[in-house]
Amino acid sequence: MDRELHVLTGGYLLASLDFNYTSQTGGNVRIIINHVIDLVDDIKSVFPLLNYETTFSHSVLNSIDEAKAFDKEFLKKLHEQELLPGIDLKYEYEPVYYRYIIDGNPVIGIADIHVNFTGDKKELEFTSARSIREDHQLSSDSLEANVTLLKRLAELEFLNLPYLGFERVY
């Protein structure tokens, strides 16, 4: 379910939301709101207006369309004034690449997750620090949170990590 939403107006980035789930129904979101101003002769400038992190939660979302509807309502509820009602907004979900360090004390490896939210595709590639035989791949749909996918990785017999720790690399 982790995803990155870009809100555009006239090809300019008006808002960016980076959803990071800590469970299947909530987590943290980093929000950047930009201000687009007309300078002269159709020349525009974009500058940051707000940049902050907050929490969110929702009931279980059963489809990508439900997640898209949640995102629009969530953003509208927080920033209706900044999004200037009445202007034409375009919502885009960019393919995203996440990297996590897998820690079983000591570090066990790295998990790379490639997400195409609108394509309903999520691929995890685990590279072990212990043995090449432990390298593994998992697939999922876009509705499974990264944290849930990482927990599935930890439950694999060859890893057997009941107390898996992981940290996202930015």
CSV table of C-alpha atoms in Angstrom, one decimal:
chain,number,residue,atom,x,y,z
A,1,MET,CA,0.0,0.0,0.0
A,2,ASP,CA,3.0,2.3,0.4
A,3,ARG,CA,2.8,4.8,-2.5
A,4,GLU,CA,3.8,8.2,-3.7
A,5,LEU,CA,1.2,10.6,-5.1
A,6,HIS,CA,1.9,13.7,-7.1
A,7,VAL,CA,-0.8,16.3,-7.7
A,8,LEU,CA,-0.1,18.5,-10.7
A,9,THR,CA,-1.7,21.6,-12.2
A,10,GLY,CA,-0.8,22.6,-15.7
A,11,GLY,CA,2.2,20.3,-15.5
A,12,TYR,CA,3.6,21.8,-12.3
A,13,LEU,CA,3.9,19.9,-9.0
A,14,LEU,CA,1.4,21.3,-6.6
A,15,ALA,CA,1.6,18.6,-3.9
A,16,SER,CA,3.5,15.4,-3.1
A,17,LEU,CA,2.4,12.7,-0.6
A,18,ASP,CA,4.7,9.8,0.4
A,19,PHE,CA,2.6,7.2,2.3
A,20,ASN,CA,4.6,4.8,4.5
A,21,TYR,CA,2.5,2.2,6.3
A,22,THR,CA,3.3,0.8,9.7
A,23,SER,CA,0.3,-1.6,9.5
A,24,GLN,CA,-2.1,-2.6,6.8
A,25,THR,CA,-4.5,0.3,7.8
A,26,GLY,CA,-2.3,3.3,8.8
A,27,GLY,CA,1.1,4.9,9.1
A,28,ASN,CA,2.9,8.1,8.4
A,29,VAL,CA,2.7,10.4,5.4
A,30,ARG,CA,5.2,13.1,4.3
A,31,ILE,CA,3.3,16.0,2.6
A,32,ILE,CA,4.9,18.7,0.5
A,33,ILE,CA,2.6,21.5,-0.7
A,34,ASN,CA,4.0,23.9,-3.3
A,35,HIS,CA,2.8,27.2,-4.5
A,36,VAL,CA,2.7,27.9,-8.2
A,37,ILE,CA,2.7,31.6,-9.2
A,38,ASP,CA,2.6,33.3,-12.5
A,39,LEU,CA,5.5,35.6,-13.1
A,40,VAL,CA,5.1,37.1,-16.6
A,41,ASP,CA,4.1,35.8,-20.1
A,42,ASP,CA,3.1,32.3,-19.0
A,43,ILE,CA,6.3,31.9,-17.0
A,44,LYS,CA,5.6,30.1,-13.7
A,45,SER,CA,7.6,29.6,-10.6
A,46,VAL,CA,7.1,26.8,-8.0
A,47,PHE,CA,8.3,27.1,-4.4
A,48,PRO,CA,7.6,25.1,-1.3
A,49,LEU,CA,4.8,26.3,0.9
A,50,LEU,CA,4.5,23.4,3.4
A,51,ASN,CA,6.7,20.4,4.2
A,52,TYR,CA,5.7,18.1,7.1
A,53,GLU,CA,4.9,14.6,8.3
A,54,THR,CA,1.7,13.4,9.9
A,55,THR,CA,-0.1,10.2,10.7
A,56,PHE,CA,-3.1,8.6,8.9
A,57,SER,CA,-5.4,5.7,9.3
A,58,HIS,CA,-8.3,4.1,7.5
A,59,SER,CA,-10.3,0.9,7.3
A,60,VAL,CA,-9.0,-1.9,5.1
A,61,LEU,CA,-8.9,-0.8,1.5
A,62,ASN,CA,-10.0,-3.5,-0.9
A,63,SER,CA,-9.0,-1.9,-4.3
A,64,ILE,CA,-6.7,0.6,-5.9
A,65,ASP,CA,-9.8,2.8,-6.6
A,66,GLU,CA,-10.7,2.8,-2.9
A,67,ALA,CA,-7.1,3.9,-2.1
A,68,LYS,CA,-7.2,6.6,-4.7
A,69,ALA,CA,-10.4,7.9,-3.3
A,70,PHE,CA,-9.0,7.9,0.2
A,71,ASP,CA,-5.9,9.8,-1.0
A,72,LYS,CA,-8.0,12.6,-2.6
A,73,GLU,CA,-10.2,13.0,0.4
A,74,PHE,CA,-7.3,12.9,2.8
A,75,LEU,CA,-5.5,15.6,0.9
A,76,LYS,CA,-8.6,17.7,0.4
A,77,LYS,CA,-9.5,17.6,4.1
A,78,LEU,CA,-6.0,18.8,5.1
A,79,HIS,CA,-5.3,21.3,2.3
A,80,GLU,CA,-8.4,22.4,0.6
A,81,GLN,CA,-7.3,26.1,0.6
A,82,GLU,CA,-3.9,25.4,-0.8
A,83,LEU,CA,-5.2,23.3,-3.6
A,84,LEU,CA,-7.4,26.2,-4.9
A,85,PRO,CA,-10.8,24.7,-5.6
A,86,GLY,CA,-11.9,24.9,-9.2
A,87,ILE,CA,-8.5,24.4,-10.8
A,88,ASP,CA,-7.8,21.4,-12.9
A,89,LEU,CA,-5.8,18.9,-10.8
A,90,LYS,CA,-4.1,15.7,-12.2
A,91,TYR,CA,-3.3,12.9,-9.7
A,92,GLU,CA,-0.3,10.7,-10.7
A,93,TYR,CA,1.2,7.7,-8.9
A,94,GLU,CA,4.8,7.3,-9.7
A,95,PRO,CA,6.6,3.9,-9.7
A,96,VAL,CA,8.6,3.9,-6.5
A,97,TYR,CA,11.7,2.1,-5.3
A,98,TYR,CA,12.2,1.4,-1.5
A,99,ARG,CA,15.3,0.0,0.2
A,100,TYR,CA,15.2,-1.5,3.7
A,101,ILE,CA,18.1,-2.8,5.8
A,102,ILE,CA,17.1,-6.1,7.4
A,103,ASP,CA,18.5,-6.4,10.9
A,104,GLY,CA,18.5,-9.6,12.9
A,105,ASN,CA,21.4,-8.3,15.0
A,106,PRO,CA,23.8,-8.3,13.0
A,107,VAL,CA,22.5,-7.0,9.7
A,108,ILE,CA,21.1,-9.9,7.6
A,109,GLY,CA,20.7,-8.2,4.3
A,110,ILE,CA,18.9,-5.7,2.1
A,111,ALA,CA,15.4,-5.8,0.8
A,112,ASP,CA,14.6,-3.8,-2.3
A,113,ILE,CA,10.9,-3.2,-3.1
A,114,HIS,CA,9.8,-1.9,-6.5
A,115,VAL,CA,6.2,-0.7,-6.5
A,116,ASN,CA,4.0,0.2,-9.5
A,117,PHE,CA,0.8,1.3,-7.6
A,118,THR,CA,-1.5,1.8,-10.5
A,119,GLY,CA,-0.1,-1.3,-12.2
A,120,ASP,CA,-1.0,-3.3,-9.1
A,121,LYS,CA,2.5,-4.8,-8.9
A,122,LYS,CA,5.0,-5.0,-6.0
A,123,GLU,CA,8.3,-7.0,-6.2
A,124,LEU,CA,10.7,-7.6,-3.3
A,125,GLU,CA,14.3,-8.7,-3.9
A,126,PHE,CA,16.2,-9.8,-0.8
A,127,THR,CA,20.0,-9.8,-0.9
A,128,SER,CA,21.5,-11.7,2.0
A,129,ALA,CA,24.6,-10.6,3.8
A,130,ARG,CA,25.1,-14.2,5.0
A,131,SER,CA,24.9,-16.4,1.9
A,132,ILE,CA,23.9,-16.1,-1.7
A,133,ARG,CA,21.7,-19.1,-1.2
A,134,GLU,CA,19.4,-17.0,1.0
A,135,ASP,CA,18.8,-14.4,-1.7
A,136,HIS,CA,15.0,-14.5,-2.4
A,137,GLN,CA,12.3,-12.8,-4.3
A,138,LEU,CA,8.6,-12.2,-3.4
A,139,SER,CA,5.7,-10.7,-5.3
A,140,SER,CA,2.6,-9.0,-4.2
A,141,ASP,CA,-0.1,-6.7,-5.3
A,142,SER,CA,-0.1,-2.9,-4.6
A,143,LEU,CA,-2.6,-3.2,-1.7
A,144,GLU,CA,-0.1,-5.1,0.6
A,145,ALA,CA,1.8,-2.8,2.8
A,146,ASN,CA,5.6,-3.0,2.6
A,147,VAL,CA,5.7,-3.9,6.3
A,148,THR,CA,3.4,-6.9,5.7
A,149,LEU,CA,5.6,-8.0,2.8
A,150,LEU,CA,8.7,-7.8,4.9
A,151,LYS,CA,7.1,-9.8,7.7
A,152,ARG,CA,6.3,-12.5,5.1
A,153,LEU,CA,10.0,-12.5,4.2
A,154,ALA,CA,11.0,-13.0,7.8
A,155,GLU,CA,8.7,-16.0,8.1
A,156,LEU,CA,10.4,-17.9,5.3
A,157,GLU,CA,12.0,-21.1,6.7
A,158,PHE,CA,15.6,-20.3,5.7
A,159,LEU,CA,15.5,-16.9,7.5
A,160,ASN,CA,13.3,-17.8,10.4
A,161,LEU,CA,13.4,-14.4,12.0
A,162,PRO,CA,10.6,-14.0,14.5
A,163,TYR,CA,12.0,-10.6,15.7
A,164,LEU,CA,12.9,-9.1,12.4
A,165,GLY,CA,14.0,-5.5,12.5
A,166,PHE,CA,14.0,-3.3,9.4
A,167,GLU,CA,14.7,0.3,8.6
A,168,ARG,CA,13.9,2.2,5.4
A,169,VAL,CA,16.8,3.9,3.7
A,170,TYR,CA,16.1,7.3,2.4
